[in-house]
Structure formats: C-alpha cells, structure tokens
Short mmCIF file of C-alpha atoms in Angstrom, two decimals:
data_model
loop_
_atom_site.label_atom_id
_atom_site.label_comp_id
_atom_site.label_asym_id
_atom_site.label_seq_id
_atom_site.Cartn_x
_atom_site.Cartn_y
_atom_site.Cartn_z
CA MET A 1 55.54 -48.63 -6.85
CA SER A 2 58.74 -46.65 -7.21
CA ALA A 3 60.51 -45.05 -4.30
CA ASP A 4 59.89 -41.56 -5.75
CA THR A 5 56.15 -42.23 -6.04
CA GLU A 6 55.98 -43.56 -2.51
CA ASN A 7 57.91 -40.55 -1.22
CA THR A 8 55.57 -38.20 -3.09
CA GLN A 9 52.57 -39.92 -1.52
CA THR A 10 54.10 -39.53 1.93
CA GLN A 11 54.78 -35.84 1.39
CA LEU A 12 51.28 -35.19 -0.05
CA THR A 13 49.77 -36.91 2.99
CA ALA A 14 51.92 -34.74 5.26
CA LEU A 15 50.70 -31.69 3.34
CA ALA A 16 47.10 -32.82 3.82
CA ASP A 17 47.71 -33.14 7.58
CA HIS A 18 49.18 -29.64 7.67
CA LEU A 19 46.24 -28.15 5.76
CA SER A 20 43.88 -29.84 8.20
CA GLN A 21 45.73 -28.16 11.09
CA VAL A 22 45.56 -24.69 9.47
CA HIS A 23 41.98 -25.31 8.30
CA ASN A 24 40.50 -22.51 10.47
CA ASP A 25 43.31 -20.10 9.56
CA ILE A 26 42.46 -20.48 5.87
CA LEU A 27 38.78 -19.86 6.57
CA ASP A 28 39.47 -16.79 8.74
CA GLU A 29 41.83 -15.29 6.16
CA TRP A 30 39.27 -15.96 3.44
CA ARG A 31 36.53 -14.23 5.42
CA ALA A 32 38.72 -11.21 6.18
CA LEU A 33 39.62 -10.88 2.51
CA ALA A 34 35.96 -11.12 1.45
CA GLU A 35 34.82 -8.52 4.00
CA SER A 36 37.45 -6.08 2.72
CA ASP A 37 36.10 -6.46 -0.83
CA PRO A 38 33.51 -3.67 -1.48
CA THR A 39 31.84 -5.79 -4.19
CA LEU A 40 30.94 -8.45 -1.61
CA ALA A 41 28.58 -6.42 0.55
CA PRO A 42 26.35 -9.41 1.46
CA SER A 43 29.26 -11.12 3.24
CA SER A 44 29.37 -8.45 5.96
CA HIS A 45 25.88 -9.47 7.14
CA LEU A 46 26.74 -13.17 7.58
CA THR A 47 27.86 -14.88 10.77
CA ARG A 48 31.04 -16.95 10.60
CA THR A 49 29.04 -20.17 10.36
CA GLN A 50 26.90 -18.75 7.57
CA PHE A 51 29.92 -17.43 5.73
CA ILE A 52 32.06 -20.58 5.69
CA ASP A 53 28.98 -22.71 4.90
CA HIS A 54 30.01 -25.90 2.98
CA ILE A 55 33.61 -24.88 2.29
CA PRO A 56 35.01 -27.11 5.12
CA HIS A 57 33.60 -30.10 3.21
CA ILE A 58 35.50 -28.97 0.12
CA LEU A 59 38.76 -28.57 2.05
CA ARG A 60 38.32 -32.02 3.55
CA ALA A 61 37.66 -33.35 0.04
CA LEU A 62 40.97 -31.81 -1.02
CA GLY A 63 42.70 -33.60 1.86
CA THR A 64 41.17 -36.89 0.76
CA ARG A 65 42.46 -36.34 -2.78
CA LEU A 66 45.97 -35.52 -1.57
CA CYS A 67 46.07 -38.64 0.59
CA SER A 68 44.77 -40.90 -2.21
CA TRP A 69 47.08 -39.56 -4.92
CA PRO A 70 47.56 -40.67 -7.68
CA ASP A 71 44.15 -42.48 -7.57
CA ASP A 72 42.33 -39.40 -6.31
CA ASN A 73 39.90 -38.67 -9.15
CA THR A 74 37.14 -41.24 -8.51
CA PRO A 75 33.47 -40.74 -9.51
CA GLU A 76 32.39 -41.02 -5.88
CA GLN A 77 34.87 -38.33 -4.86
CA ARG A 78 33.76 -35.95 -7.61
CA GLU A 79 30.08 -36.48 -6.68
CA LEU A 80 30.73 -35.50 -3.06
CA GLU A 81 32.67 -32.40 -4.13
CA LEU A 82 30.04 -31.27 -6.62
CA GLU A 83 27.27 -31.72 -4.04
CA ALA A 84 29.20 -29.53 -1.57
CA SER A 85 29.80 -26.90 -4.27
CA LYS A 86 26.13 -26.96 -5.28
CA SER A 87 24.97 -26.52 -1.69
CA HIS A 88 27.41 -23.65 -1.15
CA SER A 89 26.30 -21.91 -4.35
CA HIS A 90 22.61 -22.30 -3.48
CA HIS A 91 23.26 -20.88 -0.01
CA ARG A 92 25.05 -17.87 -1.52
CA TRP A 93 22.12 -17.12 -3.87
CA GLN A 94 19.78 -17.18 -0.89
CA MET A 95 22.07 -14.76 0.95
CA GLY A 96 21.86 -12.18 -1.85
CA TYR A 97 24.99 -12.96 -3.88
CA ASN A 98 24.97 -12.60 -7.65
CA MET A 99 27.17 -14.41 -10.16
CA ARG A 100 29.98 -11.86 -9.96
CA SER A 101 29.98 -11.94 -6.16
CA LEU A 102 30.17 -15.71 -6.01
CA VAL A 103 33.03 -15.94 -8.51
CA ARG A 104 34.99 -13.34 -6.49
CA ASP A 105 34.12 -15.31 -3.36
CA TRP A 106 35.72 -18.43 -4.83
CA GLY A 107 38.64 -16.32 -6.03
CA HIS A 108 39.41 -15.05 -2.54
CA LEU A 109 39.34 -18.60 -1.21
CA ASN A 110 41.75 -19.62 -3.96
CA VAL A 111 44.18 -16.82 -3.02
CA CYS A 112 44.16 -17.81 0.67
CA PHE A 113 44.77 -21.46 -0.11
CA LEU A 114 47.65 -20.77 -2.51
CA GLN A 115 49.26 -18.53 0.10
CA GLN A 116 49.18 -21.44 2.54
CA LEU A 117 50.76 -23.71 -0.07
CA ASP A 118 53.54 -21.20 -0.74
CA SER A 119 54.16 -20.79 2.99
CA TYR A 120 54.34 -24.55 3.41
CA GLY A 121 56.78 -24.84 0.51
CA ARG A 122 59.11 -22.21 1.98
CA SER A 123 59.22 -23.98 5.31
CA HIS A 124 59.83 -27.45 3.82
CA ALA A 125 62.90 -27.24 1.64
CA ASP A 126 63.09 -31.05 1.36
CA LEU A 127 59.86 -31.33 -0.68
CA GLN A 128 60.08 -33.12 -3.95
CA MET A 129 59.61 -30.79 -6.90
CA VAL A 130 56.40 -32.57 -7.93
CA VAL A 131 54.54 -32.19 -4.60
CA LEU A 132 53.42 -28.55 -4.71
CA PRO A 133 52.59 -28.59 -8.47
CA GLU A 134 50.47 -31.72 -7.94
CA ALA A 135 48.71 -30.08 -4.99
CA ARG A 136 48.05 -26.93 -7.02
CA GLN A 137 46.72 -28.99 -9.93
CA ILE A 138 44.34 -30.94 -7.68
CA TRP A 139 43.15 -27.71 -6.07
CA ALA A 140 42.74 -25.97 -9.45
CA LYS A 141 40.53 -28.79 -10.72
CA LEU A 142 38.46 -28.68 -7.57
CA ILE A 143 38.00 -24.89 -7.75
CA ASN A 144 37.23 -25.05 -11.47
CA ASP A 145 34.57 -27.70 -10.91
CA SER A 146 33.08 -25.67 -8.06
CA ILE A 147 32.81 -22.50 -10.13
CA ALA A 148 31.32 -24.46 -13.04
CA GLN A 149 28.76 -26.02 -10.66
CA SER A 150 27.96 -22.54 -9.31
CA THR A 151 27.27 -21.35 -12.84
CA VAL A 152 24.95 -24.28 -13.52
CA GLU A 153 23.14 -23.71 -10.25
CA TYR A 154 22.78 -19.99 -11.01
CA HIS A 155 21.39 -20.78 -14.48
CA ASP A 156 18.89 -23.29 -13.06
CA LEU A 157 17.70 -20.84 -10.42
CA LEU A 158 17.29 -18.10 -13.03
CA GLN A 159 15.16 -20.45 -15.13
CA VAL A 160 12.97 -21.30 -12.15
CA GLU A 161 12.64 -17.62 -11.26
CA SER A 162 11.85 -16.69 -14.86
CA THR A 163 9.19 -19.40 -15.07
CA THR A 164 7.65 -18.23 -11.81
CA ARG A 165 7.62 -14.59 -12.93
CA LEU A 166 6.12 -15.56 -16.28
CA HIS A 167 3.39 -17.47 -14.48
CA ASP A 168 2.73 -14.49 -12.18
CA LEU A 169 2.60 -12.10 -15.13
CA ASP A 170 0.18 -14.42 -16.90
CA LEU A 171 -2.10 -14.41 -13.85
CA ILE A 172 -1.88 -10.61 -13.61
CA LEU A 173 -2.75 -10.30 -17.30
CA LYS A 174 -5.76 -12.60 -16.90
CA ASN A 175 -6.93 -10.63 -13.86
CA LEU A 176 -6.58 -7.36 -15.78
CA GLN A 177 -8.58 -8.82 -18.67
CA GLU A 178 -11.31 -9.94 -16.26
CA MET A 179 -11.32 -6.51 -14.64
CA GLU A 180 -11.66 -4.86 -18.05
CA LEU A 181 -14.59 -7.13 -18.90
CA LEU A 182 -16.30 -6.35 -15.59
CA ARG A 183 -15.62 -2.63 -16.00
CA GLY A 184 -17.11 -2.70 -19.47
CA HIS A 185 -20.11 -4.59 -18.12
CA ASP A 186 -20.54 -2.02 -15.34
CA LEU A 187 -20.33 0.86 -17.78
CA ARG A 188 -22.88 -0.73 -20.12
CA ILE A 189 -25.30 -1.22 -17.24
CA ALA A 190 -24.71 2.31 -15.93
CA THR A 191 -25.16 3.76 -19.41
CA HIS A 192 -28.36 1.76 -19.90
CA ASP A 193 -29.72 2.96 -16.54
CA LEU A 194 -28.73 6.56 -17.16
CA LYS A 195 -30.22 6.51 -20.64
CA GLY A 196 -33.45 5.01 -19.33
CA GLY A 197 -33.67 7.57 -16.53
CA VAL A 198 -33.01 10.49 -18.86
CA THR A 199 -35.61 9.19 -21.33
CA ILE A 200 -38.24 9.05 -18.59
CA LEU A 201 -37.34 12.56 -17.44
CA MET A 202 -37.54 13.93 -20.99
CA GLY A 203 -40.95 12.33 -21.52
CA THR A 204 -42.23 13.65 -18.22
CA THR A 205 -41.07 17.21 -18.92
CA ASP A 206 -42.78 17.10 -22.32
CA LEU A 207 -46.04 16.03 -20.71
CA ILE A 208 -45.90 18.73 -18.04
CA GLY A 209 -46.05 21.43 -20.72
CA SER A 210 -49.05 19.86 -22.43
CA ASP A 211 -52.45 21.60 -22.22
CA ARG A 212 -54.10 18.20 -21.80
CA VAL A 213 -52.49 17.63 -18.39
CA SER A 214 -54.41 18.72 -15.28
CA GLN A 215 -52.87 20.57 -12.37
CA ALA A 216 -53.10 17.47 -10.18
CA GLU A 217 -51.30 15.45 -12.83
CA ARG A 218 -48.61 18.14 -13.10
CA ILE A 219 -48.01 17.91 -9.36
CA GLN A 220 -47.69 14.14 -9.62
CA MET A 221 -45.30 14.50 -12.56
CA CYS A 222 -43.15 16.96 -10.62
CA ARG A 223 -42.82 14.38 -7.89
CA MET A 224 -41.81 11.83 -10.53
CA LEU A 225 -39.22 14.31 -11.86
CA ASN A 226 -37.80 14.80 -8.37
CA ARG A 227 -37.51 11.04 -7.83
CA GLY A 228 -35.96 10.61 -11.27
CA VAL A 229 -33.41 13.37 -10.69
CA ALA A 230 -32.53 11.86 -7.29
CA THR A 231 -32.03 8.46 -8.93
CA LEU A 232 -29.78 9.93 -11.62
CA HIS A 233 -27.83 11.78 -8.95
CA GLN A 234 -27.30 8.53 -7.05
CA MET A 235 -26.11 6.78 -10.23
CA LEU A 236 -23.59 9.54 -10.92
CA GLU A 237 -22.38 9.42 -7.32
CA GLU A 238 -21.83 5.68 -7.64
CA LEU A 239 -19.87 6.13 -10.86
CA MET A 240 -17.72 8.80 -9.18
CA ASP A 241 -17.16 6.50 -6.18
CA MET A 242 -16.06 3.66 -8.46
CA ALA A 243 -13.71 5.99 -10.37
CA ARG A 244 -12.09 7.15 -7.10
CA LEU A 245 -11.68 3.57 -5.88
CA GLU A 246 -10.09 2.39 -9.13
CA ALA A 247 -7.76 5.40 -9.14
CA ALA A 248 -6.70 4.58 -5.54
CA GLN A 249 -7.86 8.04 -4.42
CA ASP A 250 -9.87 6.68 -1.51
CA PRO A 251 -7.32 5.08 0.87
CA ARG A 252 -8.49 3.27 3.97
CA ARG A 253 -8.27 4.97 7.36
CA ILE A 254 -7.92 2.47 10.17
CA ALA A 255 -9.09 3.15 13.74
CA PRO A 256 -11.13 1.37 16.43
CA PHE A 257 -14.91 1.90 16.22
CA ASP A 258 -18.15 0.27 17.38
CA VAL A 259 -19.46 -1.61 14.36
CA GLY A 260 -22.46 -2.88 16.36
CA GLN A 261 -23.63 0.71 16.81
CA VAL A 262 -23.02 1.45 13.13
CA PHE A 263 -25.16 -1.47 11.90
CA THR A 264 -27.88 -0.82 14.48
CA GLU A 265 -28.24 2.84 13.54
CA LEU A 266 -28.15 2.01 9.82
CA CYS A 267 -31.06 -0.41 10.20
CA GLU A 268 -33.01 2.10 12.30
CA THR A 269 -32.63 4.90 9.73
CA SER A 270 -33.55 2.50 6.89
CA GLN A 271 -36.72 1.29 8.65
CA PRO A 272 -39.00 4.01 7.17
CA LEU A 273 -37.79 3.18 3.65
CA ALA A 274 -38.63 -0.49 4.15
CA GLU A 275 -42.03 0.32 5.63
CA ALA A 276 -42.81 2.62 2.71
CA ARG A 277 -42.38 -0.38 0.41
CA GLY A 278 -44.46 -2.62 2.66
CA LEU A 279 -41.46 -4.66 3.79
CA PHE A 280 -40.18 -5.80 7.15
CA LEU A 281 -36.62 -4.98 8.22
CA LYS A 282 -35.12 -7.11 10.99
CA ALA A 283 -31.77 -6.43 12.71
CA ASP A 284 -30.03 -8.93 14.95
CA GLY A 285 -26.56 -8.56 16.42
CA PRO A 286 -24.66 -7.25 19.44
CA SER A 287 -25.34 -3.56 20.00
CA LYS A 288 -21.67 -3.10 20.97
CA PHE A 289 -18.92 -4.73 18.94
CA VAL A 290 -15.63 -2.84 18.68
CA ILE A 291 -13.30 -3.68 15.79
CA GLU A 292 -10.31 -2.02 14.14
CA GLY A 293 -11.13 -0.93 10.62
CA ASP A 294 -12.34 1.85 8.36
CA PHE A 295 -15.59 3.24 9.80
CA ILE A 296 -16.76 4.99 6.60
CA LYS A 297 -16.02 2.12 4.21
CA THR A 298 -17.51 -0.51 6.51
CA ARG A 299 -20.71 1.54 6.76
CA ARG A 300 -20.80 2.03 2.98
CA ILE A 301 -20.58 -1.72 2.42
CA ALA A 302 -23.46 -2.44 4.80
CA GLN A 303 -25.50 0.50 3.50
CA ASN A 304 -25.11 -0.44 -0.16
CA LEU A 305 -26.11 -4.05 0.52
CA LEU A 306 -29.08 -3.05 2.68
CA LEU A 307 -30.46 -0.37 0.35
CA ASN A 308 -29.97 -2.62 -2.65
CA ALA A 309 -31.89 -5.40 -0.88
CA ILE A 310 -34.78 -3.07 0.01
CA LYS A 311 -34.87 -1.57 -3.48
CA TYR A 312 -35.21 -4.90 -5.29
CA THR A 313 -37.47 -6.71 -2.83
CA ASN A 314 -41.17 -6.42 -3.64
CA GLU A 315 -42.65 -8.48 -0.82
CA GLY A 316 -41.47 -10.01 2.41
CA GLY A 317 -38.49 -8.15 3.75
CA VAL A 318 -34.84 -7.93 4.65
CA SER A 319 -32.88 -9.37 7.59
CA VAL A 320 -29.54 -7.94 8.71
CA THR A 321 -27.43 -9.94 11.17
CA TRP A 322 -23.89 -9.59 12.47
CA LYS A 323 -21.82 -11.67 14.90
CA GLU A 324 -18.30 -12.73 15.84
CA HIS A 325 -16.81 -15.44 13.62
CA GLU A 326 -13.89 -17.71 14.54
CA GLY A 327 -12.57 -15.25 17.11
CA ASP A 328 -10.88 -12.80 14.76
CA GLN A 329 -13.60 -11.98 12.22
CA LEU A 330 -16.97 -10.25 12.00
CA LEU A 331 -19.68 -11.87 9.88
CA LEU A 332 -22.28 -9.55 8.34
CA CYS A 333 -25.30 -11.11 6.57
CA VAL A 334 -27.88 -9.21 4.52
CA GLN A 335 -30.72 -11.51 3.44
CA ASP A 336 -33.76 -10.54 1.36
CA SER A 337 -36.82 -12.27 -0.08
CA GLY A 338 -36.46 -10.63 -3.49
CA PRO A 339 -36.47 -12.19 -6.97
CA GLY A 340 -32.89 -13.46 -6.71
CA LEU A 341 -29.84 -12.66 -8.81
CA GLU A 342 -28.14 -14.38 -11.71
CA ARG A 343 -24.90 -15.09 -9.92
CA SER A 344 -22.96 -17.99 -8.44
CA ALA A 345 -22.94 -19.04 -4.81
CA THR A 346 -19.30 -18.15 -4.17
CA ALA A 347 -18.48 -15.10 -6.27
CA LEU A 348 -19.73 -11.64 -7.11
CA PRO A 349 -19.79 -11.39 -10.91
CA GLY A 350 -21.58 -8.93 -13.16
CA LYS A 351 -24.96 -7.55 -12.12
CA ASN A 352 -28.41 -7.62 -13.65
CA GLN A 353 -29.65 -4.55 -15.43
CA GLY A 354 -31.08 -1.99 -13.05
CA GLU A 355 -28.75 -2.69 -10.14
CA GLY A 356 -26.30 0.11 -10.95
CA VAL A 357 -22.64 -0.19 -9.95
CA GLY A 358 -23.37 -0.44 -6.22
CA LEU A 359 -22.30 -4.07 -5.93
CA SER A 360 -19.05 -3.43 -7.78
CA ILE A 361 -18.33 -0.69 -5.25
CA VAL A 362 -19.05 -3.15 -2.44
CA LYS A 363 -16.62 -5.67 -3.91
CA ARG A 364 -13.86 -3.07 -4.28
CA LEU A 365 -14.42 -1.78 -0.73
CA CYS A 366 -14.18 -5.34 0.58
CA GLU A 367 -10.83 -5.75 -1.18
CA LEU A 368 -9.55 -2.55 0.44
CA LEU A 369 -10.58 -3.76 3.90
CA ASP A 370 -9.21 -7.31 3.48
CA ALA A 371 -12.80 -8.55 3.75
CA LYS A 372 -14.30 -11.53 1.93
CA ILE A 373 -17.72 -11.39 0.31
CA LYS A 374 -19.94 -14.27 -0.78
CA VAL A 375 -23.43 -14.29 -2.27
CA GLU A 376 -26.03 -17.05 -2.41
CA SER A 377 -29.11 -16.46 -4.53
CA LYS A 378 -32.06 -18.48 -5.72
CA ALA A 379 -34.64 -17.22 -8.21
CA GLY A 380 -37.95 -16.47 -6.53
CA ILE A 381 -36.57 -17.13 -3.05
CA GLY A 382 -34.07 -14.35 -2.37
CA THR A 383 -30.44 -13.41 -1.96
CA THR A 384 -28.02 -13.54 0.94
CA PHE A 385 -24.80 -11.55 1.05
CA GLN A 386 -22.17 -12.59 3.58
CA VAL A 387 -19.19 -10.36 4.35
CA LEU A 388 -16.32 -11.47 6.61
CA PHE A 389 -14.47 -8.47 8.07
CA PRO A 390 -11.19 -8.87 10.00
CA THR A 391 -11.61 -7.48 13.50
CA GLU A 392 -8.07 -6.10 13.29
CA ILE A 393 -6.26 -4.89 10.16
CA LYS A 394 -2.53 -5.29 10.72
CA ASN A 395 -1.26 -3.11 7.85
CA ALA A 396 -2.97 0.14 8.63
CA SER A 397 -0.82 2.22 6.29
CA ALA A 398 -2.45 1.05 3.04
#
C-alpha cells in the first residue's frame, strides 16, 4: 500500500469520526429544512424519532464505507444499506408521504450532509485533494441507491393497493349484481301478487252487478272487496317502504327505549288476529329491557316477522321470544308451525310467491340497525327467524 493511499485512509477515517460527532446536528438541520418546505406537510406532524426514522443507520453505513475505503462496496454492506432505505421509505408511505415528498426529503438530507462536508473541508486545509471527492462519491452512490429503493418500494405498494382495490371493486360489483337479482325477484313477486289481487277484485265487482247474485251474496262480496283493497294497500305500502329504504330516505334515529314493552304490546295487539285464524300466540321475554336503537325500525322488524308468521300459518301457532345474548345483544325469535319456506338455514334469500316484499324490508332494516338475521325452516314443520340486535349502536349519526 502506498503512502498516499494510507494517508487517504487515515483522513477518511478521521472524516468518519467527525461525521459521527456531528450526527445529531445533521439530523436536526435536515428536520428544520424539511419543516420549512411547504410541500412536506406530513413532516410537521412527526415527532423527532418518527422523522429521523432509519436515517441514522444510513449515516452509520456511510461511516463504515469511509473507514473501509477503498474496499467499501461489499455485497453485505449494500444489503444493509438497501434494507435501511427500504424501511425508511415504507415508513414514509405510512406517514402520508407521496413520491415527490420522499424525493424532496432525501434531497434535503443530501444538502445538509454536503454542507457538513464543505464545512469540514474549510476547517482542514491539510486534506488530500482526493478525500472530499471520494466522500462525495460514496455518499452520492448511497443516496442514489436509497432513492432507487424508495421508487421500487413505492411501485410495489401501489401494485398491492391496486390489487386490493380491484378485489374490493369486484366484490362490490358482485354484491350489486346480487342486489339487482333480488330486486328483480321482489318486483316479479310483487307484480304477481298485485296482478292476482286486481284480478280477484275485477271478478268480484263484475259479479256484484249481476242479477243472479242475491243481496246476501252482495254483502259477502263487498266484504271480500274490502279485504282485497286492504291487501293491495298493504302491498303498495311495502313497495313504497322498500323504495324509501333503497333510496336512503329513511335514516335511523337512535335513542334509548324499552324494547321489552314494544314486543309485549305488539304480541298483545296481534292476539285477536291469531285467534281469528284459530292459532295460538305465545310471548316470552322480559317485560322491561332498555336498549339503544331505533324504536320505529325495531318495531317494524318484529311486526313484519310476526304478521308474516300468522298470515302463513294454518294450524298450530306462533311463539315470540326475546332475551339478552352475550351481554351486548338482544336475541329476538319468531317461530311458527307453518308450511316452511324454501330458504337456507343461514341466509335470507328470495321469497316464495305470496309473501310480498315484507321479508326484504326486514333484511334491509336489519342492515340499517347493524342487526343480524338468520332463518331456519323445514317443510311441514315451520320456520324460525332469529334477529340479533346490538343493545347499543355506537355510530348514531348514520
């Protein structure tokens, strides 16, 4: 080894020692420069530890290179530097930086370091001419590699984010397609029911005007017309309810109320309807059970399930129970001994003809109240609806 080379090594090592001593000064100057840059708004929200992040590792890596010159560019050394650069870049993305911000961030660090080199050169007139250029070259390579690694990291994160968004969009599209299918199914059922009801009404009105119909029969037909008109009115109300729900024109209104009293009174007022069909109606649950929720929508869910159960049960009856579940939920069960439904045990798919859109309304109301609904049904045995209501809805502004 020549004397000049040995002297250069000594001076580069001395420079490395000096940079280690002014390590914190470089970091503080870098932070001050970044905070004064209006394009680096995210930096103002970071603590000092968060801001400097992995940069001390990079400065120490520079010191190692200076001390090991001219054999400073080893694979192991480059791997450590790239790992530090990658970690720093990933941290900056998480802190809200974009590509432009990160490049300017590296640029400010570069300026602060070069200023320290220039200051060192002015105060050490005995430096060999090769020392500062070698130091700048080593630093330039390190900075260049770091910026390149930042670009790669940014590209990889964008790909991951794009893949995730594409997956989310695909799920949204599938959900929309399923909703369209269910909406079409609901409309076909509603149209079928409306058409059937109107046909019956038209036939009945024709018969009323016939000379062959007795007065007693006319009275009976008028009662049939009244029931038919009431049924059609209910169908139209359900369609209007569904339209309002889908248009988000029926927001939830959250307040404490006694759901035990609501369910008890609902069963009491529905008792005559059940008795008129020769059915029993049993209610079992605490008479007082205060929850935080939407009083009107909770009652509509229970009412729709109960009236639907009574309507399609020909013998036996309906049982309504409610109780606390797992400390923070309310479990409502509506069980009937009707003919059963063609549906799975864990979902609420399309309905049989004649059921109207009532169950679709129930499902939508459950979604609005963060409630979960499940149905179990067996042909010839009956159907059980279970609804889990949260006893407290945290986001009451929806």
